[in-house]
Amino acid sequence: MADTKREIERKYESDDAALPDLTRVRGVASVRDRGVTHLDATYHDTADLRLAASSVTLRRRTGGADAGWHLKFPVAPGVRDEIRAPLSDTLPDELAALIRSRVRDRDVRPVVRLRSDRAVRHLLDDQDRLLAEVSVDTVHAERLTGEGGEARWTEIEVELADDGDPDFLDKVEKRLRKAGVRPSASASKLARALAETDPESESASKSSAHEGAPGTPPATAPEAAPRHKHRPRPDGTPVTAGDHVLAYVRAQHDALVELDPAVRQDVPDAVHRMRVATRRLRSTFRSFRSVLDRTVTDPVSADLKWLATELGADRDQEVLAERLTQALGRLPADQVNGPVAERLAAWSEARHHGAHHQLLAVLDSRRHLRLLDTLDALLADPPLRKKAAARPDKVVAKAVAKDFGKLSRLVEHALELPPGTERDTALHEARKKTKRTRYAAETAAPALGGPAEEAVRDMKALQGLLGDHQDSVMARRTLRELAAVAHAAGESDFTYGVLHAGEAHRARVAEEALPEAWRSISREFPF
């Protein structure tokens, strides 16, 4: 069974690799020599180094106290989540699943072997508690692919103790710098090994992040602009309307790939964030059809809709369970009759377990992996139309205004309907269009600044109001189902009725607030 550890560390190099007196670091009472350990690690990746391209490392290591398989995902500079599995001859299935969104159907094979002699010292406080581990690693790197190659170096690594204060590393670094020790130019041993055993490998791994797209590139539309004619500036700053739209698409694509392991591990909110990325992609393809050819993007949108639906089975249940649990917790004790909390918890657990199991199958499915491949290909060779080369202030502003116009008609139609099922449905449609308008404004924000940011804030506020109403609709439906089950089991259904009445009240509050909120938004909307 794999376990996860948050790793916070910094790497340094020095001309002589000697350590200064670290008892002079504030807070350090003593330094304990823990001896020298021999480590032997084989790093695995695809032939085109897809893991290295996304700063993910996978290794099988012997020696030391944590021998086994280690999979590391970047969290922030100097911070990684390390997922460990017991030592075995082959890659454990649970780790293979966590890299699937990145490697797809590529074989994972040994690429680099690192043998290190690690001299370890523990920095302790005045109560003999560990503050950080400082190691001096003498490394021998050997390339296992192509024509091979070797490299040797020495580096210093400072790793914060579990639950330690990250500011402590600043104090250690200050002392090291005074002694002439400098931060390492490489983010990891693997990155340095790849660079020094094959000088071209680092640039190749970077390009593979965008070029490693299997499948057939999107066909050029009759109205498409010449490919690669309009590029962002060398620093990556978007210039044209196409640049801005593609930057937004790439961000959502990256989110889909990067959130996959978190969804598999059932990390809180991961399903929601992946679903939002899916919706943002689909909305962008629809809102910016003047920029990206719809004959290419429409089939992709169909797969994105499928994925969003599959993600929604788990997410909708999660939202409902949290909402109903909180509402139950607010009721006075004399209004809670029967095992309501237990029944709600059992319903939530059963639904979640089934939904999560199904979602794992979806993430491993050929359709999902093909979708990721298709998005890779679309970004590598985007199906740009002529307006993609235009100034963004004209093209993206027009798209936001067009989406807002459609939203206006939906909201005004809903407000004309009497309370009831038909109005609930109309408000739900308005909610979906609000999200689309918001995502279009998010795409426009880097180009248009303040007005687009204001539009995003307006749409978020409206989305919150309409979302609370829709959640109430779904909550009432669930409460009726739970009440029927409780009644059939001979339990009181009184509390379910109380909760149902509370949800009906929340819906009325949202509906009553909507006309004034909409007047304010529509009157001042900047597009």
Short mmCIF file of C-alpha atoms in Angstrom, two decimals:
data_model
loop_
_atom_site.label_atom_id
_atom_site.label_comp_id
_atom_site.label_asym_id
_atom_site.label_seq_id
_atom_site.Cartn_x
_atom_site.Cartn_y
_atom_site.Cartn_z
CA MET A 1 0.00 0.00 0.00
CA ALA A 2 1.42 3.40 -1.00
CA ASP A 3 1.70 6.29 1.43
CA THR A 4 2.29 9.99 0.81
CA LYS A 5 4.83 12.32 2.42
CA ARG A 6 5.17 16.08 1.89
CA GLU A 7 8.83 16.79 1.17
CA ILE A 8 10.21 20.31 1.66
CA GLU A 9 13.86 20.63 0.75
CA ARG A 10 16.52 22.79 -0.85
CA LYS A 11 19.58 21.78 -2.82
CA TYR A 12 22.97 23.49 -2.86
CA GLU A 13 26.41 23.13 -4.36
CA SER A 14 29.85 24.23 -3.28
CA ASP A 15 33.32 24.17 -4.70
CA ASP A 16 34.57 21.96 -1.84
CA ALA A 17 31.23 20.56 -0.56
CA ALA A 18 32.30 21.25 3.02
CA LEU A 19 29.64 22.18 5.56
CA PRO A 20 30.06 25.19 7.84
CA ASP A 21 29.36 25.03 11.56
CA LEU A 22 25.58 24.65 11.57
CA THR A 23 25.24 25.07 15.33
CA ARG A 24 25.46 28.77 14.52
CA VAL A 25 22.06 28.56 12.83
CA ARG A 26 19.48 30.15 15.14
CA GLY A 27 17.45 27.46 16.87
CA VAL A 28 20.01 24.67 16.37
CA ALA A 29 21.36 23.34 19.67
CA SER A 30 23.37 20.43 18.26
CA VAL A 31 24.33 18.65 15.06
CA ARG A 32 24.33 14.86 15.14
CA ASP A 33 26.36 12.86 12.62
CA ARG A 34 24.23 9.97 11.32
CA GLY A 35 26.96 8.37 9.23
CA VAL A 36 27.13 7.53 5.53
CA THR A 37 24.47 5.61 3.59
CA HIS A 38 24.86 4.13 0.10
CA LEU A 39 21.83 4.76 -2.11
CA ASP A 40 21.19 3.12 -5.47
CA ALA A 41 18.26 4.56 -7.44
CA THR A 42 17.02 3.75 -10.94
CA TYR A 43 14.80 6.46 -12.43
CA HIS A 44 12.05 5.42 -14.84
CA ASP A 45 10.39 7.40 -17.63
CA THR A 46 9.06 7.08 -21.16
CA ALA A 47 11.35 7.16 -24.16
CA ASP A 48 10.41 10.80 -24.77
CA LEU A 49 10.81 11.68 -21.07
CA ARG A 50 7.22 12.69 -20.43
CA LEU A 51 7.58 12.54 -16.67
CA ALA A 52 10.71 14.65 -16.63
CA ALA A 53 8.98 17.20 -18.88
CA SER A 54 6.39 17.76 -16.14
CA SER A 55 8.93 17.63 -13.26
CA VAL A 56 7.60 14.28 -12.05
CA THR A 57 10.12 11.68 -10.90
CA LEU A 58 9.67 7.94 -10.54
CA ARG A 59 12.43 5.84 -9.04
CA ARG A 60 13.18 2.47 -7.54
CA ARG A 61 15.70 2.89 -4.74
CA THR A 62 17.62 0.52 -2.47
CA GLY A 63 19.60 1.56 0.56
CA GLY A 64 18.59 3.93 3.33
CA ALA A 65 15.58 3.80 5.59
CA ASP A 66 13.01 4.33 2.81
CA ALA A 67 13.98 1.77 0.18
CA GLY A 68 11.21 1.17 -2.32
CA TRP A 69 9.40 2.89 -5.17
CA HIS A 70 9.10 6.68 -4.93
CA LEU A 71 6.87 8.85 -7.10
CA LYS A 72 7.25 12.62 -6.65
CA PHE A 73 4.88 15.33 -7.85
CA PRO A 74 5.81 19.03 -7.75
CA VAL A 75 3.70 21.21 -5.43
CA ALA A 76 5.72 24.45 -5.33
CA PRO A 77 9.40 25.39 -5.69
CA GLY A 78 11.26 23.15 -3.26
CA VAL A 79 8.07 21.30 -2.25
CA ARG A 80 7.02 17.90 -3.55
CA ASP A 81 4.60 15.17 -2.57
CA GLU A 82 6.38 11.84 -2.44
CA ILE A 83 4.22 8.72 -2.79
CA ARG A 84 5.96 5.56 -1.65
CA ALA A 85 5.33 1.90 -2.34
CA PRO A 86 7.20 -1.17 -1.07
CA LEU A 87 10.22 -2.45 -2.94
CA SER A 88 9.37 -4.80 -5.79
CA ASP A 89 10.88 -5.87 -9.10
CA THR A 90 8.19 -4.21 -11.20
CA LEU A 91 6.36 -0.90 -11.01
CA PRO A 92 3.42 -1.23 -8.58
CA ASP A 93 0.01 -0.89 -10.23
CA GLU A 94 -1.03 1.88 -7.85
CA LEU A 95 1.90 4.06 -8.95
CA ALA A 96 1.41 3.18 -12.60
CA ALA A 97 -2.15 4.49 -12.34
CA LEU A 98 -0.96 7.80 -10.88
CA ILE A 99 1.24 8.56 -13.90
CA ARG A 100 -1.22 7.36 -16.55
CA SER A 101 -2.50 10.83 -17.49
CA ARG A 102 1.07 11.76 -18.37
CA VAL A 103 2.46 8.62 -19.98
CA ARG A 104 -0.81 7.33 -21.58
CA ASP A 105 0.06 4.10 -23.41
CA ARG A 106 3.83 4.68 -23.45
CA ASP A 107 6.12 2.11 -21.90
CA VAL A 108 7.95 3.21 -18.75
CA ARG A 109 11.54 2.05 -18.63
CA PRO A 110 14.78 2.74 -16.74
CA VAL A 111 16.49 5.90 -18.02
CA VAL A 112 19.04 6.92 -15.39
CA ARG A 113 20.82 5.21 -12.52
CA LEU A 114 22.10 7.31 -9.62
CA ARG A 115 24.43 5.86 -7.02
CA SER A 116 25.09 8.15 -4.08
CA ASP A 117 27.14 8.10 -0.92
CA ARG A 118 25.07 10.20 1.48
CA ALA A 119 26.67 11.68 4.60
CA VAL A 120 23.81 12.66 6.88
CA ARG A 121 23.64 15.14 9.76
CA HIS A 122 20.60 15.96 11.90
CA LEU A 123 19.99 19.49 13.12
CA LEU A 124 18.42 19.28 16.60
CA ASP A 125 16.87 21.85 18.92
CA ASP A 126 17.49 22.19 22.66
CA GLN A 127 14.97 19.41 23.33
CA ASP A 128 16.71 17.03 20.95
CA ARG A 129 13.91 17.34 18.37
CA LEU A 130 14.75 17.08 14.67
CA LEU A 131 14.60 20.40 12.80
CA ALA A 132 16.09 19.34 9.47
CA GLU A 133 18.29 16.75 7.86
CA VAL A 134 21.39 17.95 6.03
CA SER A 135 23.13 15.56 3.68
CA VAL A 136 26.19 15.76 1.49
CA ASP A 137 25.67 13.51 -1.52
CA THR A 138 28.48 12.30 -3.73
CA VAL A 139 26.62 11.27 -6.88
CA HIS A 140 27.52 9.03 -9.81
CA ALA A 141 24.96 9.27 -12.63
CA GLU A 142 24.76 6.77 -15.46
CA ARG A 143 22.51 7.15 -18.50
CA LEU A 144 20.72 3.89 -19.34
CA THR A 145 19.36 4.85 -22.77
CA GLY A 146 20.87 5.78 -26.12
CA GLU A 147 24.64 5.86 -26.14
CA GLY A 148 24.76 6.25 -22.40
CA GLY A 149 26.98 8.68 -20.57
CA GLU A 150 28.18 9.35 -17.05
CA ALA A 151 28.52 12.29 -14.72
CA ARG A 152 29.72 12.90 -11.17
CA TRP A 153 29.08 15.72 -8.74
CA THR A 154 28.61 16.55 -5.09
CA GLU A 155 25.63 18.40 -3.70
CA ILE A 156 24.20 19.48 -0.37
CA GLU A 157 20.55 18.82 0.47
CA VAL A 158 18.60 20.29 3.37
CA GLU A 159 15.24 18.62 4.08
CA LEU A 160 12.82 20.06 6.62
CA ALA A 161 11.61 17.72 9.36
CA ASP A 162 8.00 16.58 9.23
CA ASP A 163 5.68 19.39 10.40
CA GLY A 164 8.64 21.74 10.62
CA ASP A 165 8.54 25.50 10.07
CA PRO A 166 9.55 26.27 6.45
CA ASP A 167 11.11 29.55 7.66
CA PHE A 168 13.79 27.48 9.35
CA LEU A 169 15.22 26.63 5.94
CA ASP A 170 15.82 30.35 5.36
CA LYS A 171 18.00 30.42 8.46
CA VAL A 172 20.00 27.43 7.28
CA GLU A 173 20.40 28.94 3.83
CA LYS A 174 21.68 32.22 5.28
CA ARG A 175 24.41 30.35 7.11
CA LEU A 176 25.29 28.27 4.05
CA ARG A 177 25.52 31.31 1.81
CA LYS A 178 27.86 33.05 4.23
CA ALA A 179 30.12 30.03 3.89
CA GLY A 180 30.12 30.27 0.10
CA VAL A 181 27.55 27.57 -0.56
CA ARG A 182 25.14 28.47 -3.39
CA PRO A 183 21.73 27.15 -4.45
CA SER A 184 21.89 24.37 -6.99
CA ALA A 185 21.28 25.29 -10.61
CA SER A 186 19.28 22.06 -11.06
CA ALA A 187 15.87 21.43 -9.55
CA SER A 188 16.62 17.76 -8.90
CA LYS A 189 19.30 15.10 -9.23
CA LEU A 190 17.44 13.61 -12.17
CA ALA A 191 17.33 16.93 -14.03
CA ARG A 192 21.06 17.34 -13.56
CA ALA A 193 21.76 13.76 -14.56
CA LEU A 194 19.76 14.13 -17.77
CA ALA A 195 21.54 17.35 -18.63
CA GLU A 196 25.06 16.17 -17.87
CA THR A 197 24.83 12.71 -19.42
CA ASP A 198 23.22 14.04 -22.61
CA PRO A 199 23.32 17.82 -23.15
CA GLU A 200 20.38 17.70 -25.58
CA SER A 201 18.05 15.75 -23.31
CA GLU A 202 16.89 18.73 -21.24
CA SER A 203 15.67 20.72 -24.26
CA ALA A 204 14.14 17.58 -25.72
CA SER A 205 12.18 16.89 -22.55
CA LYS A 206 10.84 20.41 -22.54
CA SER A 207 9.65 20.24 -26.11
CA SER A 208 8.02 16.86 -25.54
CA ALA A 209 5.57 18.50 -23.17
CA HIS A 210 3.94 20.08 -26.19
CA GLU A 211 4.98 17.81 -29.04
CA GLY A 212 4.44 14.36 -27.54
CA ALA A 213 0.92 14.11 -28.88
CA PRO A 214 0.00 10.80 -30.43
CA GLY A 215 -2.80 10.56 -32.90
CA THR A 216 -3.62 12.56 -35.98
CA PRO A 217 -3.27 16.36 -35.72
CA PRO A 218 -6.47 18.34 -36.32
CA ALA A 219 -7.22 18.91 -39.95
CA THR A 220 -6.74 22.36 -41.37
CA ALA A 221 -10.08 24.07 -41.90
CA PRO A 222 -10.71 25.86 -45.19
CA GLU A 223 -10.80 29.18 -43.36
CA ALA A 224 -7.86 28.41 -41.10
CA ALA A 225 -4.92 30.78 -40.87
CA PRO A 226 -1.45 29.44 -41.71
CA ARG A 227 -0.21 27.37 -38.78
CA HIS A 228 2.45 28.81 -36.48
CA LYS A 229 2.36 32.22 -38.16
CA HIS A 230 1.12 33.98 -35.04
CA ARG A 231 3.14 33.20 -31.97
CA PRO A 232 3.35 34.67 -28.45
CA ARG A 233 6.38 36.83 -27.74
CA PRO A 234 9.59 35.00 -26.78
CA ASP A 235 8.78 35.54 -23.09
CA GLY A 236 5.45 33.77 -23.59
CA THR A 237 3.28 36.88 -23.46
CA PRO A 238 0.16 36.39 -25.63
CA VAL A 239 -0.20 38.84 -28.51
CA THR A 240 -3.13 37.88 -30.71
CA ALA A 241 -6.64 36.73 -29.92
CA GLY A 242 -5.52 33.22 -30.78
CA ASP A 243 -2.64 33.46 -28.31
CA HIS A 244 -5.00 34.37 -25.48
CA VAL A 245 -7.51 31.65 -26.25
CA LEU A 246 -4.81 29.00 -26.59
CA ALA A 247 -3.18 30.09 -23.32
CA TYR A 248 -6.50 29.50 -21.55
CA VAL A 249 -7.01 26.16 -23.30
CA ARG A 250 -3.49 25.05 -22.35
CA ALA A 251 -4.06 25.96 -18.69
CA GLN A 252 -7.20 23.81 -18.56
CA HIS A 253 -5.51 20.94 -20.40
CA ASP A 254 -2.67 21.03 -17.88
CA ALA A 255 -5.18 21.01 -15.03
CA LEU A 256 -6.82 17.86 -16.41
CA VAL A 257 -3.48 16.09 -16.54
CA GLU A 258 -2.16 17.32 -13.20
CA LEU A 259 -5.37 16.69 -11.24
CA ASP A 260 -5.66 13.07 -12.39
CA PRO A 261 -3.50 11.62 -9.57
CA ALA A 262 -5.37 13.67 -6.95
CA VAL A 263 -8.73 12.42 -8.23
CA ARG A 264 -7.48 8.84 -8.11
CA GLN A 265 -6.32 9.35 -4.52
CA ASP A 266 -9.68 10.87 -3.58
CA VAL A 267 -8.12 14.18 -2.51
CA PRO A 268 -10.86 16.59 -1.34
CA ASP A 269 -12.06 18.99 -4.05
CA ALA A 270 -9.95 17.31 -6.77
CA VAL A 271 -13.00 16.01 -8.64
CA HIS A 272 -14.58 19.47 -8.53
CA ARG A 273 -11.48 21.17 -9.91
CA MET A 274 -11.12 18.63 -12.71
CA ARG A 275 -14.77 19.03 -13.61
CA VAL A 276 -14.35 22.82 -13.72
CA ALA A 277 -11.35 22.47 -16.05
CA THR A 278 -13.44 20.23 -18.30
CA ARG A 279 -16.26 22.75 -18.38
CA ARG A 280 -13.89 25.63 -19.02
CA LEU A 281 -12.43 23.85 -22.02
CA ARG A 282 -15.81 23.06 -23.48
CA SER A 283 -17.09 26.59 -22.90
CA THR A 284 -13.99 28.10 -24.49
CA PHE A 285 -14.43 26.02 -27.63
CA ARG A 286 -18.05 27.19 -27.88
CA SER A 287 -17.44 30.86 -27.03
CA PHE A 288 -14.48 31.32 -29.35
CA ARG A 289 -15.61 29.60 -32.52
CA SER A 290 -14.38 32.63 -34.43
CA VAL A 291 -10.86 31.75 -33.24
CA LEU A 292 -10.79 27.93 -33.25
CA ASP A 293 -12.43 25.93 -36.02
CA ARG A 294 -15.49 24.15 -34.66
CA THR A 295 -15.20 21.23 -37.08
CA VAL A 296 -12.14 20.28 -35.01
CA THR A 297 -13.32 21.35 -31.56
CA ASP A 298 -16.92 20.09 -31.65
CA PRO A 299 -15.91 16.39 -31.44
CA VAL A 300 -13.56 17.27 -28.60
CA SER A 301 -16.40 19.10 -26.84
CA ALA A 302 -18.54 15.97 -27.07
CA ASP A 303 -15.89 13.98 -25.21
CA LEU A 304 -15.47 16.78 -22.68
CA LYS A 305 -19.22 16.73 -22.02
CA TRP A 306 -19.01 12.98 -21.44
CA LEU A 307 -16.12 13.43 -19.00
CA ALA A 308 -17.89 16.24 -17.13
CA THR A 309 -20.95 14.01 -16.74
CA GLU A 310 -18.85 11.18 -15.32
CA LEU A 311 -17.10 13.55 -12.92
CA GLY A 312 -20.44 15.01 -11.92
CA ALA A 313 -21.74 11.72 -10.53
CA ASP A 314 -19.19 11.96 -7.72
CA ARG A 315 -19.12 15.74 -7.35
CA ASP A 316 -22.88 16.30 -7.18
CA GLN A 317 -23.19 13.67 -4.47
CA GLU A 318 -20.31 15.26 -2.54
CA VAL A 319 -21.97 18.69 -2.62
CA LEU A 320 -25.36 17.34 -1.58
CA ALA A 321 -23.94 15.29 1.28
CA GLU A 322 -22.06 18.27 2.68
CA ARG A 323 -25.07 20.56 2.32
CA LEU A 324 -27.53 18.18 4.00
CA THR A 325 -25.10 17.26 6.78
CA GLN A 326 -24.57 20.92 7.63
CA ALA A 327 -28.32 21.62 7.55
CA LEU A 328 -28.97 18.68 9.85
CA GLY A 329 -26.32 19.91 12.25
CA ARG A 330 -28.10 23.27 12.55
CA LEU A 331 -31.44 21.75 13.62
CA PRO A 332 -32.47 21.82 17.29
CA ALA A 333 -32.32 18.41 18.94
CA ASP A 334 -36.11 18.21 19.28
CA GLN A 335 -36.47 18.39 15.48
CA VAL A 336 -34.24 15.38 14.83
CA ASN A 337 -36.29 12.19 15.01
CA GLY A 338 -34.77 8.83 14.17
CA PRO A 339 -31.33 7.86 12.81
CA VAL A 340 -31.22 10.64 10.22
CA ALA A 341 -27.48 11.33 10.54
CA GLU A 342 -26.65 7.63 10.25
CA ARG A 343 -28.90 7.16 7.21
CA LEU A 344 -27.46 10.26 5.54
CA ALA A 345 -23.90 9.07 6.21
CA ALA A 346 -24.66 5.59 4.84
CA TRP A 347 -26.26 7.09 1.73
CA SER A 348 -23.27 9.36 1.20
CA GLU A 349 -20.69 6.63 1.67
CA ALA A 350 -22.47 4.14 -0.57
CA ARG A 351 -22.98 6.68 -3.35
CA HIS A 352 -19.42 7.98 -3.10
CA HIS A 353 -17.83 4.54 -3.12
CA GLY A 354 -19.76 3.51 -6.21
CA ALA A 355 -19.16 6.82 -7.99
CA HIS A 356 -15.44 6.81 -7.22
CA HIS A 357 -15.00 3.25 -8.41
CA GLN A 358 -16.73 4.16 -11.68
CA LEU A 359 -14.63 7.29 -12.03
CA LEU A 360 -11.39 5.32 -11.78
CA ALA A 361 -12.59 3.15 -14.66
CA VAL A 362 -13.35 6.30 -16.66
CA LEU A 363 -9.86 7.73 -16.09
CA ASP A 364 -8.33 4.46 -17.28
CA SER A 365 -10.63 4.17 -20.28
CA ARG A 366 -9.41 4.39 -23.85
CA ARG A 367 -11.87 7.22 -24.50
CA HIS A 368 -10.42 9.41 -21.76
CA LEU A 369 -6.80 8.78 -22.73
CA ARG A 370 -7.67 9.44 -26.37
CA LEU A 371 -9.23 12.74 -25.30
CA LEU A 372 -5.98 13.80 -23.63
CA ASP A 373 -4.05 12.80 -26.76
CA THR A 374 -6.41 14.84 -28.91
CA LEU A 375 -5.98 17.91 -26.71
CA ASP A 376 -2.20 17.48 -26.98
CA ALA A 377 -2.49 17.42 -30.76
CA LEU A 378 -4.82 20.41 -30.82
CA LEU A 379 -2.37 22.51 -28.82
CA ALA A 380 0.60 21.34 -30.87
CA ASP A 381 -1.12 22.28 -34.14
CA PRO A 382 -4.08 24.53 -33.29
CA PRO A 383 -6.93 24.87 -35.83
CA LEU A 384 -6.77 28.65 -35.93
CA ARG A 385 -9.20 30.69 -38.01
CA LYS A 386 -8.46 34.06 -39.55
CA LYS A 387 -9.70 36.03 -36.57
CA ALA A 388 -7.12 34.31 -34.40
CA ALA A 389 -4.58 36.76 -35.81
CA ALA A 390 -6.67 39.81 -34.86
CA ARG A 391 -6.23 42.08 -31.88
CA PRO A 392 -7.63 40.42 -28.75
CA ASP A 393 -9.49 43.51 -27.53
CA LYS A 394 -11.91 43.18 -30.44
CA VAL A 395 -12.33 39.44 -30.77
CA VAL A 396 -12.49 38.33 -27.15
CA ALA A 397 -14.64 41.30 -26.08
CA LYS A 398 -17.17 40.42 -28.77
CA ALA A 399 -17.29 36.81 -27.56
CA VAL A 400 -17.95 37.87 -23.96
CA ALA A 401 -20.68 40.28 -25.07
CA LYS A 402 -22.31 37.58 -27.19
CA ASP A 403 -22.39 35.11 -24.29
CA PHE A 404 -23.81 37.77 -21.99
CA GLY A 405 -26.56 38.51 -24.50
CA LYS A 406 -27.63 34.87 -24.47
CA LEU A 407 -27.50 34.86 -20.68
CA SER A 408 -29.73 37.93 -20.53
CA ARG A 409 -32.45 36.24 -22.53
CA LEU A 410 -32.35 33.16 -20.31
CA VAL A 411 -32.51 35.11 -17.04
CA GLU A 412 -35.32 37.35 -18.23
CA HIS A 413 -37.29 34.35 -19.46
CA ALA A 414 -36.86 32.61 -16.08
CA LEU A 415 -38.02 35.71 -14.20
CA GLU A 416 -41.23 35.79 -16.23
CA LEU A 417 -42.18 32.24 -15.17
CA PRO A 418 -44.15 31.45 -12.00
CA PRO A 419 -42.38 29.49 -9.25
CA GLY A 420 -42.29 25.79 -10.00
CA THR A 421 -40.54 23.10 -11.98
CA GLU A 422 -40.43 25.06 -15.24
CA ARG A 423 -38.80 28.04 -13.55
CA ASP A 424 -36.34 25.77 -11.75
CA THR A 425 -35.27 24.34 -15.10
CA ALA A 426 -34.97 27.81 -16.65
CA LEU A 427 -32.84 29.05 -13.77
CA HIS A 428 -30.59 26.00 -14.10
CA GLU A 429 -30.06 26.79 -17.80
CA ALA A 430 -29.24 30.39 -16.85
CA ARG A 431 -26.72 29.10 -14.33
CA LYS A 432 -24.92 27.09 -17.01
CA LYS A 433 -24.82 30.11 -19.31
CA THR A 434 -23.48 32.24 -16.43
CA LYS A 435 -20.54 29.87 -16.12
CA ARG A 436 -19.85 30.07 -19.83
CA THR A 437 -19.89 33.88 -19.74
CA ARG A 438 -17.58 33.83 -16.73
CA TYR A 439 -15.09 31.53 -18.46
CA ALA A 440 -15.11 33.73 -21.57
CA ALA A 441 -14.36 36.74 -19.35
CA GLU A 442 -11.54 34.80 -17.66
CA THR A 443 -10.02 34.17 -21.09
CA ALA A 444 -10.33 37.87 -21.88
CA ALA A 445 -8.90 39.13 -18.57
CA PRO A 446 -5.19 39.04 -19.51
CA ALA A 447 -5.94 41.09 -22.64
CA LEU A 448 -8.65 43.45 -21.38
CA GLY A 449 -7.78 43.84 -17.72
CA GLY A 450 -10.27 45.67 -15.48
CA PRO A 451 -13.49 45.33 -17.49
CA ALA A 452 -13.03 41.58 -17.93
CA GLU A 453 -12.09 41.15 -14.27
CA GLU A 454 -15.26 43.03 -13.31
CA ALA A 455 -17.27 40.74 -15.56
CA VAL A 456 -15.73 37.69 -13.86
CA ARG A 457 -16.73 39.05 -10.44
CA ASP A 458 -20.29 39.73 -11.62
CA MET A 459 -20.66 36.26 -13.07
CA LYS A 460 -19.24 34.60 -9.95
CA ALA A 461 -21.80 36.44 -7.82
CA LEU A 462 -24.65 35.46 -10.13
CA GLN A 463 -23.36 31.90 -10.34
CA GLY A 464 -23.37 31.69 -6.55
CA LEU A 465 -26.99 32.85 -6.35
CA LEU A 466 -28.20 30.52 -9.10
CA GLY A 467 -26.04 27.69 -7.78
CA ASP A 468 -27.60 27.89 -4.33
CA HIS A 469 -31.02 27.69 -5.94
CA GLN A 470 -30.11 24.63 -8.03
CA ASP A 471 -28.48 22.91 -5.04
CA SER A 472 -31.75 23.43 -3.16
CA VAL A 473 -33.67 21.79 -6.01
CA MET A 474 -31.39 18.76 -5.92
CA ALA A 475 -31.38 18.62 -2.12
CA ARG A 476 -35.17 18.53 -1.97
CA ARG A 477 -35.25 15.70 -4.49
CA THR A 478 -32.76 13.72 -2.41
CA LEU A 479 -34.65 14.39 0.83
CA ARG A 480 -37.86 13.04 -0.70
CA GLU A 481 -36.02 9.86 -1.68
CA LEU A 482 -34.43 9.45 1.74
CA ALA A 483 -37.75 10.11 3.48
CA ALA A 484 -39.40 7.36 1.43
CA VAL A 485 -36.67 4.89 2.36
CA ALA A 486 -36.89 5.86 6.04
CA HIS A 487 -40.67 5.53 6.04
CA ALA A 488 -40.49 2.08 4.43
CA ALA A 489 -38.04 1.04 7.18
CA GLY A 490 -40.50 2.14 9.86
CA GLU A 491 -38.55 5.26 10.81
CA SER A 492 -39.91 8.76 11.31
CA ASP A 493 -39.74 10.96 8.21
CA PHE A 494 -40.43 14.15 10.20
CA THR A 495 -36.86 15.47 10.09
CA TYR A 496 -36.62 14.99 6.34
CA GLY A 497 -39.71 17.18 6.03
CA VAL A 498 -38.14 19.86 8.22
CA LEU A 499 -34.99 19.83 6.08
CA HIS A 500 -37.12 19.93 2.93
CA ALA A 501 -38.95 23.02 4.20
CA GLY A 502 -35.62 24.67 4.96
CA GLU A 503 -34.38 24.00 1.44
CA ALA A 504 -37.60 25.37 -0.05
CA HIS A 505 -37.05 28.56 1.98
CA ARG A 506 -33.46 28.88 0.67
CA ALA A 507 -34.74 28.57 -2.88
CA ARG A 508 -37.34 31.32 -2.31
CA VAL A 509 -34.68 33.60 -0.83
CA ALA A 510 -32.49 33.09 -3.91
CA GLU A 511 -35.41 33.71 -6.29
CA GLU A 512 -36.43 36.86 -4.45
CA ALA A 513 -32.87 38.21 -4.53
CA LEU A 514 -32.39 37.46 -8.23
CA PRO A 515 -34.34 40.37 -9.84
CA GLU A 516 -32.41 43.10 -8.02
CA ALA A 517 -29.07 41.30 -8.46
CA TRP A 518 -29.75 40.91 -12.16
CA ARG A 519 -30.76 44.55 -12.61
CA SER A 520 -27.52 45.65 -11.01
CA ILE A 521 -25.38 43.31 -13.11
CA SER A 522 -27.11 43.98 -16.43
CA ARG A 523 -27.06 47.74 -15.86
CA GLU A 524 -23.31 47.89 -15.22
CA PHE A 525 -21.96 44.93 -17.19
CA PRO A 526 -18.86 46.26 -18.99
CA PHE A 527 -19.42 44.51 -22.34
#
